[in-house]
Amino acid sequence: MEKIKKIVVIGPESTGKSSLCEALSKHYQTIWCREYAREYLIENGKDYSYHDLLSIAKGQIALEENCIKEVREIGGAKGQNLENSLLDNLSDFLSSRLLFIDTDMYVMKVWCEYVFNRCHNFILEEIASRKYDLYLLCDTDLPWVADELREYPDEHSRKELFEIYLDILVNQEVPFSIINGQDNMRIANAIKVLEELFIIH
């Protein structure tokens, strides 16, 4: 069975990560893994501690594992009928093997170090062991939109965090692409990257 392709969307806050994940999952008729931190902070309050970030990291991993299992089930159901399908349905099968992930342990590492100047070993170990197929780094060309959980409205912090993420991605082996553009153009740019890398439509 076709291997699940795991695409992680990262970047500074208010750069459209969740919206991009949702749009891509709809386009490819698959699912996306939400950012666990929002759920955790809404439930427990936004005055988080260093220990809270470990709980958030573990919750994110658990959520991701559940989503991987769900994608396998979706792909398995479609794969059962693949033998007698037309070639057009092959693309549908392949796209069902995509999982879009809003946030991973790189984000947790940056968050820990940016706020607390240290990082939990659990996060570092997960970075070393977990495998992904593509990173989409959201650019800061979208305006910052305030909400109760966002912390860095100033342009300097946004640019600084973007450069931190870019430095991480440059120094690892998984392919990555910077995604910019407004509204539908941002989505179209991401789709183009996916089509070129995974040969899907």
Short mmCIF file of C-alpha atoms in Angstrom, two decimals:
data_model
loop_
_atom_site.label_atom_id
_atom_site.label_comp_id
_atom_site.label_asym_id
_atom_site.label_seq_id
_atom_site.Cartn_x
_atom_site.Cartn_y
_atom_site.Cartn_z
CA MET A 1 0.00 0.00 0.00
CA GLU A 2 1.21 3.52 -0.83
CA LYS A 3 3.15 5.12 2.01
CA ILE A 4 1.46 7.99 3.80
CA LYS A 5 2.98 11.33 2.81
CA LYS A 6 3.20 13.57 5.86
CA ILE A 7 3.31 17.29 5.07
CA VAL A 8 4.02 19.62 7.98
CA VAL A 9 3.01 23.28 7.88
CA ILE A 10 5.06 25.50 10.18
CA GLY A 11 5.88 29.16 10.66
CA PRO A 12 5.34 32.10 12.99
CA GLU A 13 1.89 32.74 14.45
CA SER A 14 -0.77 34.31 12.24
CA THR A 15 0.77 33.18 8.96
CA GLY A 16 -2.19 31.06 7.88
CA LYS A 17 -0.93 27.61 8.91
CA SER A 18 -4.27 26.18 10.04
CA SER A 19 -6.15 27.73 7.12
CA LEU A 20 -3.64 26.28 4.67
CA CYS A 21 -3.86 22.81 6.23
CA GLU A 22 -7.63 22.90 6.10
CA ALA A 23 -7.71 24.13 2.49
CA LEU A 24 -5.23 21.49 1.31
CA SER A 25 -7.06 18.70 3.10
CA LYS A 26 -10.30 19.74 1.39
CA HIS A 27 -8.58 19.96 -1.99
CA TYR A 28 -7.13 16.46 -1.68
CA GLN A 29 -10.14 15.01 0.18
CA THR A 30 -8.11 13.86 3.14
CA ILE A 31 -7.71 15.00 6.74
CA TRP A 32 -5.41 17.34 8.64
CA CYS A 33 -3.91 17.27 12.10
CA ARG A 34 -4.80 20.31 14.16
CA GLU A 35 -2.53 22.22 16.52
CA TYR A 36 -3.01 20.71 19.96
CA ALA A 37 -1.63 23.79 21.73
CA ARG A 38 -4.73 25.85 21.00
CA GLU A 39 -7.01 23.25 22.54
CA TYR A 40 -4.72 22.91 25.56
CA LEU A 41 -4.39 26.64 26.23
CA ILE A 42 -8.10 27.31 25.81
CA GLU A 43 -8.80 24.61 28.38
CA ASN A 44 -5.97 25.37 30.82
CA GLY A 45 -5.38 29.08 30.37
CA LYS A 46 -2.82 31.03 28.38
CA ASP A 47 -0.40 31.60 31.29
CA TYR A 48 1.62 28.51 30.44
CA SER A 49 4.80 27.19 32.05
CA TYR A 50 7.81 25.33 30.69
CA HIS A 51 6.24 22.08 31.96
CA ASP A 52 3.03 22.90 30.07
CA LEU A 53 4.99 22.87 26.83
CA LEU A 54 6.00 19.28 27.49
CA SER A 55 2.33 18.37 27.98
CA ILE A 56 1.47 20.18 24.76
CA ALA A 57 4.23 18.36 22.87
CA LYS A 58 2.99 14.97 24.08
CA GLY A 59 -0.58 15.90 23.19
CA GLN A 60 0.51 16.95 19.70
CA ILE A 61 2.27 13.62 19.13
CA ALA A 62 -0.79 11.68 20.31
CA LEU A 63 -3.04 13.71 18.02
CA GLU A 64 -0.71 13.13 15.08
CA GLU A 65 -0.63 9.38 15.69
CA ASN A 66 -4.44 9.25 15.72
CA CYS A 67 -4.54 11.15 12.43
CA ILE A 68 -2.01 8.77 10.85
CA LYS A 69 -4.22 5.86 11.84
CA GLU A 70 -7.27 7.57 10.33
CA VAL A 71 -5.46 8.24 7.03
CA ARG A 72 -4.42 4.58 6.86
CA GLU A 73 -8.05 3.56 7.29
CA ILE A 74 -9.21 5.97 4.57
CA GLY A 75 -6.50 4.79 2.17
CA GLY A 76 -7.19 1.14 2.93
CA ALA A 77 -10.87 1.49 2.08
CA LYS A 78 -10.08 3.18 -1.22
CA GLY A 79 -7.28 0.73 -2.03
CA GLN A 80 -9.62 -2.26 -1.82
CA ASN A 81 -11.42 -1.07 -4.94
CA LEU A 82 -8.33 0.10 -6.83
CA GLU A 83 -7.80 -3.01 -8.99
CA ASN A 84 -10.97 -2.47 -10.99
CA SER A 85 -10.79 1.34 -11.00
CA LEU A 86 -10.04 3.66 -13.86
CA LEU A 87 -6.64 5.38 -13.85
CA ASP A 88 -8.29 8.65 -12.76
CA ASN A 89 -9.11 7.02 -9.44
CA LEU A 90 -5.44 6.31 -8.83
CA SER A 91 -4.91 10.01 -8.16
CA ASP A 92 -7.78 9.95 -5.69
CA PHE A 93 -6.18 6.98 -3.93
CA LEU A 94 -2.77 8.64 -3.76
CA SER A 95 -4.20 11.92 -2.43
CA SER A 96 -6.01 9.96 0.28
CA ARG A 97 -2.55 8.95 1.52
CA LEU A 98 -1.67 12.58 2.33
CA LEU A 99 -1.73 13.94 5.87
CA PHE A 100 -1.38 17.66 6.51
CA ILE A 101 0.02 18.48 9.94
CA ASP A 102 -0.34 21.87 11.59
CA THR A 103 2.73 22.11 13.86
CA ASP A 104 5.39 19.55 14.79
CA MET A 105 8.22 19.23 17.29
CA TYR A 106 10.34 21.83 15.50
CA VAL A 107 7.66 24.34 16.49
CA MET A 108 7.72 23.06 20.06
CA LYS A 109 11.52 23.36 20.14
CA VAL A 110 11.41 26.94 18.90
CA TRP A 111 8.65 27.80 21.37
CA CYS A 112 10.58 26.32 24.31
CA GLU A 113 13.84 28.01 23.41
CA TYR A 114 12.33 31.35 22.42
CA VAL A 115 10.41 31.71 25.69
CA PHE A 116 12.39 29.64 28.20
CA ASN A 117 15.87 29.31 26.62
CA ARG A 118 15.82 25.52 26.99
CA CYS A 119 14.06 22.53 25.47
CA HIS A 120 12.67 19.26 26.83
CA ASN A 121 14.60 16.10 25.90
CA PHE A 122 11.32 14.49 24.83
CA ILE A 123 10.94 17.08 22.09
CA LEU A 124 14.51 16.65 20.88
CA GLU A 125 14.13 12.86 20.84
CA GLU A 126 10.92 13.10 18.81
CA ILE A 127 12.61 15.41 16.32
CA ALA A 128 15.34 12.81 15.85
CA SER A 129 12.98 9.86 15.44
CA ARG A 130 9.93 11.15 13.54
CA LYS A 131 10.00 11.21 9.74
CA TYR A 132 8.18 13.57 7.40
CA ASP A 133 8.06 14.05 3.64
CA LEU A 134 7.72 17.81 3.17
CA TYR A 135 7.72 21.05 5.15
CA LEU A 136 5.74 24.09 4.07
CA LEU A 137 7.08 27.21 5.78
CA CYS A 138 4.47 29.98 5.84
CA ASP A 139 5.86 33.41 5.11
CA THR A 140 5.04 36.50 7.17
CA ASP A 141 3.42 38.31 4.23
CA LEU A 142 -0.02 37.96 5.83
CA PRO A 143 -1.12 40.65 8.31
CA TRP A 144 -0.98 39.70 11.97
CA VAL A 145 -4.49 39.03 13.31
CA ALA A 146 -5.02 39.26 17.06
CA ASP A 147 -6.63 36.52 19.09
CA GLU A 148 -6.53 35.57 22.76
CA LEU A 149 -3.63 33.11 22.35
CA ARG A 150 -1.24 35.01 20.09
CA GLU A 151 1.80 36.69 21.64
CA TYR A 152 3.99 38.37 19.01
CA PRO A 153 2.25 41.10 16.98
CA ASP A 154 5.43 43.10 16.28
CA GLU A 155 7.07 42.69 12.90
CA HIS A 156 10.54 42.18 14.39
CA SER A 157 9.48 39.07 16.34
CA ARG A 158 7.62 37.64 13.35
CA LYS A 159 10.64 38.06 11.08
CA GLU A 160 13.00 36.73 13.73
CA LEU A 161 10.88 33.59 14.25
CA PHE A 162 10.60 33.09 10.48
CA GLU A 163 14.39 33.18 10.17
CA ILE A 164 14.72 30.67 13.04
CA TYR A 165 12.38 28.25 11.25
CA LEU A 166 14.15 28.81 7.94
CA ASP A 167 17.54 28.07 9.54
CA ILE A 168 16.16 24.82 10.99
CA LEU A 169 14.76 23.68 7.65
CA VAL A 170 17.92 24.56 5.73
CA ASN A 171 19.91 22.37 8.12
CA GLN A 172 17.82 19.22 7.87
CA GLU A 173 17.21 16.72 5.05
CA VAL A 174 13.46 16.84 4.40
CA PRO A 175 12.43 18.94 1.37
CA PHE A 176 10.83 22.26 2.21
CA SER A 177 9.28 25.22 0.45
CA ILE A 178 8.40 28.73 1.56
CA ILE A 179 4.72 29.45 0.93
CA ASN A 180 3.62 33.02 0.37
CA GLY A 181 0.83 34.89 -1.40
CA GLN A 182 -2.57 36.16 -0.43
CA ASP A 183 -5.79 34.12 -0.15
CA ASN A 184 -6.21 31.58 -2.98
CA MET A 185 -2.76 32.31 -4.37
CA ARG A 186 -1.21 30.99 -1.17
CA ILE A 187 -3.16 27.76 -1.52
CA ALA A 188 -2.31 27.51 -5.22
CA ASN A 189 1.39 27.93 -4.47
CA ALA A 190 1.26 25.09 -1.94
CA ILE A 191 -0.64 22.83 -4.36
CA LYS A 192 1.99 23.48 -7.03
CA VAL A 193 4.73 22.34 -4.65
CA LEU A 194 2.80 19.17 -3.80
CA GLU A 195 2.11 18.35 -7.44
CA GLU A 196 5.74 18.74 -8.39
CA LEU A 197 7.02 16.63 -5.50
CA PHE A 198 4.40 13.87 -5.29
CA ILE A 199 3.03 13.87 -8.88
CA ILE A 200 -0.63 14.20 -7.89
CA HIS A 201 -3.46 16.37 -9.14
#
